[in-house]
Amino acid sequence: MNDKITTGTLHHVEVWVPDLQRAVISWQWLLQALGYTLFQDWSAGRSWRLGATYLVLEQSSALSADRHDRCRPGVNHLAFHVEGRALVEALAEQAPAHGWTLMFPDRHPHAGGERHYAAYLEDMDGFEVELVATDRIPGS
């Protein structure tokens, strides 16, 4: 691996899901569209890697609920950089075909404020991702 690893960067994020196959439908499409590649695959999980960081989906036998609630204590959402507003829009348009729902459609793409261009998506199990355009909005 030739990736420069910097102190403080994320090593990995592990997301426990109630149904691995259902989660893979949504997350595999999204992660691959963002440039991640399959890293690990086993009966209870799968992971994708981008640079030195990877994201794991696992269906653990230790789960205590069958749906994620982003409003409870814990992680609310994952936010990803996306190269440009056009790609944010393309991903938001394609997302429903892969099990994602656009959140805050009445405020899209400025649900995070007028100077913040992003799409907020929720999967079938209640997990939220934010796709943030890397190109700056004038005046921001």
PDB file of C-alpha atoms in Angstrom:
ATOM      1  CA  MET A   1       0.000   0.000   0.000  1.00  0.00           C
ATOM      2  CA  ASN A   2       1.500   3.329  -1.102  1.00  0.00           C
ATOM      3  CA  ASP A   3      -1.095   5.598   0.531  1.00  0.00           C
ATOM      4  CA  LYS A   4       0.420   8.112   2.915  1.00  0.00           C
ATOM      5  CA  ILE A   5      -1.182   7.525   6.291  1.00  0.00           C
ATOM      6  CA  THR A   6      -1.568  10.687   8.335  1.00  0.00           C
ATOM      7  CA  THR A   7      -2.105  10.715  12.078  1.00  0.00           C
ATOM      8  CA  GLY A   8      -5.742  11.522  12.763  1.00  0.00           C
ATOM      9  CA  THR A   9      -7.239  10.215   9.541  1.00  0.00           C
ATOM     10  CA  LEU A  10      -9.891   7.565   9.931  1.00  0.00           C
ATOM     11  CA  HIS A  11      -8.704   3.975   9.724  1.00  0.00           C
ATOM     12  CA  HIS A  12     -12.180   2.523   9.278  1.00  0.00           C
ATOM     13  CA  VAL A  13     -15.837   2.954  10.160  1.00  0.00           C
ATOM     14  CA  GLU A  14     -17.925  -0.096  11.023  1.00  0.00           C
ATOM     15  CA  VAL A  15     -21.689   0.120  10.529  1.00  0.00           C
ATOM     16  CA  TRP A  16     -23.858  -2.628  11.982  1.00  0.00           C
ATOM     17  CA  VAL A  17     -26.851  -3.301   9.756  1.00  0.00           C
ATOM     18  CA  PRO A  18     -29.958  -5.430  10.378  1.00  0.00           C
ATOM     19  CA  ASP A  19     -29.910  -7.004   6.896  1.00  0.00           C
ATOM     20  CA  LEU A  20     -26.556  -7.226   5.127  1.00  0.00           C
ATOM     21  CA  GLN A  21     -27.915  -8.052   1.677  1.00  0.00           C
ATOM     22  CA  ARG A  22     -30.382  -5.145   1.781  1.00  0.00           C
ATOM     23  CA  ALA A  23     -27.629  -2.771   2.982  1.00  0.00           C
ATOM     24  CA  VAL A  24     -25.247  -3.928   0.252  1.00  0.00           C
ATOM     25  CA  ILE A  25     -27.792  -2.946  -2.417  1.00  0.00           C
ATOM     26  CA  SER A  26     -27.621   0.677  -1.285  1.00  0.00           C
ATOM     27  CA  TRP A  27     -24.110   1.052   0.039  1.00  0.00           C
ATOM     28  CA  GLN A  28     -22.197  -0.848  -2.639  1.00  0.00           C
ATOM     29  CA  TRP A  29     -23.605   1.371  -5.375  1.00  0.00           C
ATOM     30  CA  LEU A  30     -22.883   4.553  -3.420  1.00  0.00           C
ATOM     31  CA  LEU A  31     -19.403   3.636  -2.264  1.00  0.00           C
ATOM     32  CA  GLN A  32     -18.329   2.470  -5.706  1.00  0.00           C
ATOM     33  CA  ALA A  33     -19.744   5.671  -7.236  1.00  0.00           C
ATOM     34  CA  LEU A  34     -17.567   7.595  -4.757  1.00  0.00           C
ATOM     35  CA  GLY A  35     -14.453   5.663  -5.777  1.00  0.00           C
ATOM     36  CA  TYR A  36     -14.297   2.932  -3.116  1.00  0.00           C
ATOM     37  CA  THR A  37     -13.372  -0.607  -4.117  1.00  0.00           C
ATOM     38  CA  LEU A  38     -14.335  -3.881  -2.512  1.00  0.00           C
ATOM     39  CA  PHE A  39     -11.844  -4.674   0.248  1.00  0.00           C
ATOM     40  CA  GLN A  40     -13.225  -7.569   2.321  1.00  0.00           C
ATOM     41  CA  ASP A  41     -16.163  -9.942   1.921  1.00  0.00           C
ATOM     42  CA  TRP A  42     -17.334 -12.566   4.433  1.00  0.00           C
ATOM     43  CA  SER A  43     -20.656 -14.161   5.381  1.00  0.00           C
ATOM     44  CA  ALA A  44     -21.632 -11.472   7.912  1.00  0.00           C
ATOM     45  CA  GLY A  45     -20.005  -8.446   6.327  1.00  0.00           C
ATOM     46  CA  ARG A  46     -18.425  -6.558   3.511  1.00  0.00           C
ATOM     47  CA  SER A  47     -16.066  -3.605   3.317  1.00  0.00           C
ATOM     48  CA  TRP A  48     -14.928  -1.068   0.734  1.00  0.00           C
ATOM     49  CA  ARG A  49     -11.708   0.911   0.749  1.00  0.00           C
ATOM     50  CA  LEU A  50     -10.654   4.326  -0.520  1.00  0.00           C
ATOM     51  CA  GLY A  51      -7.039   5.194   0.162  1.00  0.00           C
ATOM     52  CA  ALA A  52      -6.115   4.205   3.688  1.00  0.00           C
ATOM     53  CA  THR A  53      -9.702   4.287   4.988  1.00  0.00           C
ATOM     54  CA  TYR A  54     -12.341   1.619   4.682  1.00  0.00           C
ATOM     55  CA  LEU A  55     -16.026   1.314   5.548  1.00  0.00           C
ATOM     56  CA  VAL A  56     -17.467  -1.941   6.902  1.00  0.00           C
ATOM     57  CA  LEU A  57     -21.060  -3.153   6.836  1.00  0.00           C
ATOM     58  CA  GLU A  58     -21.670  -6.003   9.238  1.00  0.00           C
ATOM     59  CA  GLN A  59     -24.768  -7.929  10.249  1.00  0.00           C
ATOM     60  CA  SER A  60     -23.789  -8.794  13.811  1.00  0.00           C
ATOM     61  CA  SER A  61     -25.586 -11.359  15.958  1.00  0.00           C
ATOM     62  CA  ALA A  62     -25.166  -8.881  18.839  1.00  0.00           C
ATOM     63  CA  LEU A  63     -27.543  -6.264  17.339  1.00  0.00           C
ATOM     64  CA  SER A  64     -30.063  -4.923  19.863  1.00  0.00           C
ATOM     65  CA  ALA A  65     -32.484  -3.326  17.336  1.00  0.00           C
ATOM     66  CA  ASP A  66     -33.603  -3.819  13.751  1.00  0.00           C
ATOM     67  CA  ARG A  67     -33.392  -0.180  12.575  1.00  0.00           C
ATOM     68  CA  HIS A  68     -30.892   2.628  13.010  1.00  0.00           C
ATOM     69  CA  ASP A  69     -32.225   5.795  14.652  1.00  0.00           C
ATOM     70  CA  ARG A  70     -29.997   8.719  13.734  1.00  0.00           C
ATOM     71  CA  CYS A  71     -31.727  10.902  16.319  1.00  0.00           C
ATOM     72  CA  ARG A  72     -30.541   8.758  19.234  1.00  0.00           C
ATOM     73  CA  PRO A  73     -27.142   9.203  20.858  1.00  0.00           C
ATOM     74  CA  GLY A  74     -24.414   7.959  18.555  1.00  0.00           C
ATOM     75  CA  VAL A  75     -23.497   8.670  14.970  1.00  0.00           C
ATOM     76  CA  ASN A  76     -26.046  10.800  13.135  1.00  0.00           C
ATOM     77  CA  HIS A  77     -24.659  10.450   9.613  1.00  0.00           C
ATOM     78  CA  LEU A  78     -21.587  10.020   7.433  1.00  0.00           C
ATOM     79  CA  ALA A  79     -20.600  12.880   5.126  1.00  0.00           C
ATOM     80  CA  PHE A  80     -18.591  12.350   1.958  1.00  0.00           C
ATOM     81  CA  HIS A  81     -16.806  14.851  -0.292  1.00  0.00           C
ATOM     82  CA  VAL A  82     -18.148  14.763  -3.853  1.00  0.00           C
ATOM     83  CA  GLU A  83     -16.292  16.409  -6.716  1.00  0.00           C
ATOM     84  CA  GLY A  84     -18.720  19.069  -7.839  1.00  0.00           C
ATOM     85  CA  ARG A  85     -22.375  19.952  -7.746  1.00  0.00           C
ATOM     86  CA  ALA A  86     -23.096  18.104 -10.997  1.00  0.00           C
ATOM     87  CA  LEU A  87     -21.990  14.812  -9.432  1.00  0.00           C
ATOM     88  CA  VAL A  88     -24.006  15.526  -6.275  1.00  0.00           C
ATOM     89  CA  GLU A  89     -27.076  15.958  -8.473  1.00  0.00           C
ATOM     90  CA  ALA A  90     -26.335  12.849 -10.548  1.00  0.00           C
ATOM     91  CA  LEU A  91     -25.960  10.729  -7.416  1.00  0.00           C
ATOM     92  CA  ALA A  92     -29.111  12.185  -5.849  1.00  0.00           C
ATOM     93  CA  GLU A  93     -31.022  11.385  -9.042  1.00  0.00           C
ATOM     94  CA  GLN A  94     -29.727   7.791  -9.209  1.00  0.00           C
ATOM     95  CA  ALA A  95     -30.035   7.091  -5.472  1.00  0.00           C
ATOM     96  CA  PRO A  96     -33.716   5.998  -5.343  1.00  0.00           C
ATOM     97  CA  ALA A  97     -32.987   3.136  -7.765  1.00  0.00           C
ATOM     98  CA  HIS A  98     -30.533   1.832  -5.148  1.00  0.00           C
ATOM     99  CA  GLY A  99     -32.713   2.084  -2.050  1.00  0.00           C
ATOM    100  CA  TRP A 100     -31.896   5.650  -0.973  1.00  0.00           C
ATOM    101  CA  THR A 101     -34.449   8.391  -0.313  1.00  0.00           C
ATOM    102  CA  LEU A 102     -33.633  12.072  -0.710  1.00  0.00           C
ATOM    103  CA  MET A 103     -34.115  13.776   2.640  1.00  0.00           C
ATOM    104  CA  PHE A 104     -35.357  17.381   2.917  1.00  0.00           C
ATOM    105  CA  PRO A 105     -36.386  17.514  -0.773  1.00  0.00           C
ATOM    106  CA  ASP A 106     -38.060  20.908  -0.294  1.00  0.00           C
ATOM    107  CA  ARG A 107     -34.683  22.394   0.719  1.00  0.00           C
ATOM    108  CA  HIS A 108     -32.405  20.386  -1.598  1.00  0.00           C
ATOM    109  CA  PRO A 109     -29.546  21.121  -2.327  1.00  0.00           C
ATOM    110  CA  HIS A 110     -29.250  23.762   0.403  1.00  0.00           C
ATOM    111  CA  ALA A 111     -30.700  21.898   3.405  1.00  0.00           C
ATOM    112  CA  GLY A 112     -27.433  22.639   5.215  1.00  0.00           C
ATOM    113  CA  GLY A 113     -27.640  26.361   4.419  1.00  0.00           C
ATOM    114  CA  GLU A 114     -27.446  28.572   1.340  1.00  0.00           C
ATOM    115  CA  ARG A 115     -23.654  28.304   1.150  1.00  0.00           C
ATOM    116  CA  HIS A 116     -23.604  24.524   1.533  1.00  0.00           C
ATOM    117  CA  TYR A 117     -24.399  22.365  -1.522  1.00  0.00           C
ATOM    118  CA  ALA A 118     -25.222  18.795  -0.594  1.00  0.00           C
ATOM    119  CA  ALA A 119     -27.634  15.906  -0.968  1.00  0.00           C
ATOM    120  CA  TYR A 120     -28.867  14.175   2.173  1.00  0.00           C
ATOM    121  CA  LEU A 121     -29.855  10.554   1.595  1.00  0.00           C
ATOM    122  CA  GLU A 122     -31.382   7.910   3.862  1.00  0.00           C
ATOM    123  CA  ASP A 123     -31.239   4.170   3.202  1.00  0.00           C
ATOM    124  CA  MET A 124     -33.935   1.596   3.943  1.00  0.00           C
ATOM    125  CA  ASP A 125     -32.590   1.014   7.465  1.00  0.00           C
ATOM    126  CA  GLY A 126     -32.483   4.672   8.524  1.00  0.00           C
ATOM    127  CA  PHE A 127     -28.796   5.399   7.895  1.00  0.00           C
ATOM    128  CA  GLU A 128     -28.075   8.882   6.556  1.00  0.00           C
ATOM    129  CA  VAL A 129     -25.292  10.053   4.283  1.00  0.00           C
ATOM    130  CA  GLU A 130     -24.494  13.579   3.219  1.00  0.00           C
ATOM    131  CA  LEU A 131     -22.889  14.111  -0.176  1.00  0.00           C
ATOM    132  CA  VAL A 132     -21.086  17.469  -0.035  1.00  0.00           C
ATOM    133  CA  ALA A 133     -20.004  19.247  -3.209  1.00  0.00           C
ATOM    134  CA  THR A 134     -16.335  20.178  -3.077  1.00  0.00           C
ATOM    135  CA  ASP A 135     -16.655  23.152  -5.413  1.00  0.00           C
ATOM    136  CA  ARG A 136     -17.330  26.320  -3.480  1.00  0.00           C
ATOM    137  CA  ILE A 137     -20.506  28.317  -3.827  1.00  0.00           C
ATOM    138  CA  PRO A 138     -19.745  31.992  -4.607  1.00  0.00           C
ATOM    139  CA  GLY A 139     -19.539  34.003  -1.399  1.00  0.00           C
ATOM    140  CA  SER A 140     -18.792  30.998   0.820  1.00  0.00           C
TER     141      SER A 140
END
